[in-house]
Coordinates of C-alpha atoms in Angstrom, one line a residue:
X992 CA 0.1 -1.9 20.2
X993 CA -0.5 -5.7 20.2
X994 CA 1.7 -7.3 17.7
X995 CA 0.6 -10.9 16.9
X996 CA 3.0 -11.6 13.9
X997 CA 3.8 -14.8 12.7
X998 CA 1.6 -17.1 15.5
X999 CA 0.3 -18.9 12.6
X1000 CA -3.3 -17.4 13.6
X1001 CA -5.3 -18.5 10.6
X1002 CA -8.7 -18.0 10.0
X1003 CA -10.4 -19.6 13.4
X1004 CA -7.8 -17.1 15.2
X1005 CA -8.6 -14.4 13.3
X1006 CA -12.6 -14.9 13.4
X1007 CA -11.8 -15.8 17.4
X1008 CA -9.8 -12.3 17.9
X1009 CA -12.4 -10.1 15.6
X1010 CA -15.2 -11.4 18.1
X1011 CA -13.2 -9.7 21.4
X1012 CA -12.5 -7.1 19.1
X1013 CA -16.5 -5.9 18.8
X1014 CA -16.3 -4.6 22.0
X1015 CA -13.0 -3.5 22.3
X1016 CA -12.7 0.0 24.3
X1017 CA -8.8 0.5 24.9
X1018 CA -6.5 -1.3 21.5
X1019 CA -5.5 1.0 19.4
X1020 CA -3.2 -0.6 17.3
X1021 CA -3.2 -4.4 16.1
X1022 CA -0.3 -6.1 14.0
X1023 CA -1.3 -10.0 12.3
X1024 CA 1.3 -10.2 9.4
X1025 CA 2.1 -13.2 8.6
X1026 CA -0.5 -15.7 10.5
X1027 CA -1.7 -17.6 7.4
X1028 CA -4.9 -15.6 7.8
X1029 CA -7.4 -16.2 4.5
X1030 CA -10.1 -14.6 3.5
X1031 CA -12.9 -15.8 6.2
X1032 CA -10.1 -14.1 8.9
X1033 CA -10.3 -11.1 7.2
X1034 CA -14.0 -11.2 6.7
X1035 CA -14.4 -11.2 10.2
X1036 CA -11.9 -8.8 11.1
X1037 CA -13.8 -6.0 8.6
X1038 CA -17.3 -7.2 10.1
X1039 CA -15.8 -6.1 13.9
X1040 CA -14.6 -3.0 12.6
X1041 CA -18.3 -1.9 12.1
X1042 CA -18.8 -2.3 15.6
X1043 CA -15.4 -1.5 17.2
X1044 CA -15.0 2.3 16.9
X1045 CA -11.5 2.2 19.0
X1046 CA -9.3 0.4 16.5
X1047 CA -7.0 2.7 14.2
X1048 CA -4.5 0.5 12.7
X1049 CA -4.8 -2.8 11.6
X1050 CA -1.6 -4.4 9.9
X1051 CA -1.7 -7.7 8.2
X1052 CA 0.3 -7.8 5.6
X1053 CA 2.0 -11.6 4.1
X1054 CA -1.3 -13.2 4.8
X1055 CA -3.2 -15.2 2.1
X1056 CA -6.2 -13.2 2.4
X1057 CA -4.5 -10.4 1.7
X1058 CA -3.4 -8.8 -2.2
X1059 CA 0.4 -8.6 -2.0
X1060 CA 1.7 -5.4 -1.0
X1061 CA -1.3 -4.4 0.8
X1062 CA -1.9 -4.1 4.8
X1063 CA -5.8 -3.9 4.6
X1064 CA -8.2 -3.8 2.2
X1065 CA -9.8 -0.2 1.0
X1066 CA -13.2 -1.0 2.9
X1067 CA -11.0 -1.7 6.3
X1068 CA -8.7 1.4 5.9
X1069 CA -11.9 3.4 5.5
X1070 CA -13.0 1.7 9.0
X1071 CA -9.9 2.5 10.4
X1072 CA -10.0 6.1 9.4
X1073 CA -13.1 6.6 10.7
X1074 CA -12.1 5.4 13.9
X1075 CA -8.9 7.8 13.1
X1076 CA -10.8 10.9 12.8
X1077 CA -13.2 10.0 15.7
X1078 CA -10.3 9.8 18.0
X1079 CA -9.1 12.9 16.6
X1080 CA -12.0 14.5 17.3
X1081 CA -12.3 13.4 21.0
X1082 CA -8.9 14.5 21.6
X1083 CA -9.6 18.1 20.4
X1084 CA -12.6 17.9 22.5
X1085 CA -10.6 17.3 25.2
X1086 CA -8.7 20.7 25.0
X1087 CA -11.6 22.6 24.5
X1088 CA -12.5 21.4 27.7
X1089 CA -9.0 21.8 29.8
X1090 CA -9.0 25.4 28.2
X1091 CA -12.0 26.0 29.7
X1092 CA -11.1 24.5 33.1
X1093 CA -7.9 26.4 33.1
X1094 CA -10.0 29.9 32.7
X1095 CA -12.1 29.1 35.2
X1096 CA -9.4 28.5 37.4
X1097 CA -7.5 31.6 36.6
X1098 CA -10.8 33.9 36.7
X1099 CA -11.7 31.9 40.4
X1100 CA -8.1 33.1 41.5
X1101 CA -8.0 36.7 40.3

């Protein structure tokens, strides 16, 4: 979890940040309330999220480009979710594979 709240970011921060954030392999979780970021900042944060498939949660609620209440808008959350259920996936993938390893193991033994 990075959590960038209230740095007063803005939009040439926010556009700066979404440009690392394309290729992006290991963040997970990103928090920008409150950094005066506008619309063009979270234009540019949606744009990466096409391209970053790492990111789950994205919090930037109290920002000006944002509609109060609201952490991201509906097209980001459906990025995020995607990245969500991608990572969920690999994970279960991950099991499948260590169960498989394990019976291995255990048959090479007996």
């Amino acid at each position: 979890m990075l959590s960038l709240d209230g740095n007063h970011i803005g939009d040439g921060g926010a556009t700066a940040l979404a440009g690392g954030l394309r290729s992006n392999a290991t963040l997970l979780r990103l928090a920008m309330c409150e950094n005066g970021i506008g619309e063009p900042g979270v234009a540019a944060l949606h744009d990466c999220l096409v391209a970053n498939r790492v990111l789950t949660e994205l919090f930037l609620t109290r920002n000006p480009g944002m509609p109060y209440g609201s952490s991201v808008s509906d097209d980001v959350q459906d990025l995020l979710e995607r990245n969500a259920d991608r990572a969920a996936n690999w994970d279960a993938r991950r099991l499948v594979v260590l169960a498989r390893c394990a019976s291995e193991t255990a048959r090479a033994r007996a």
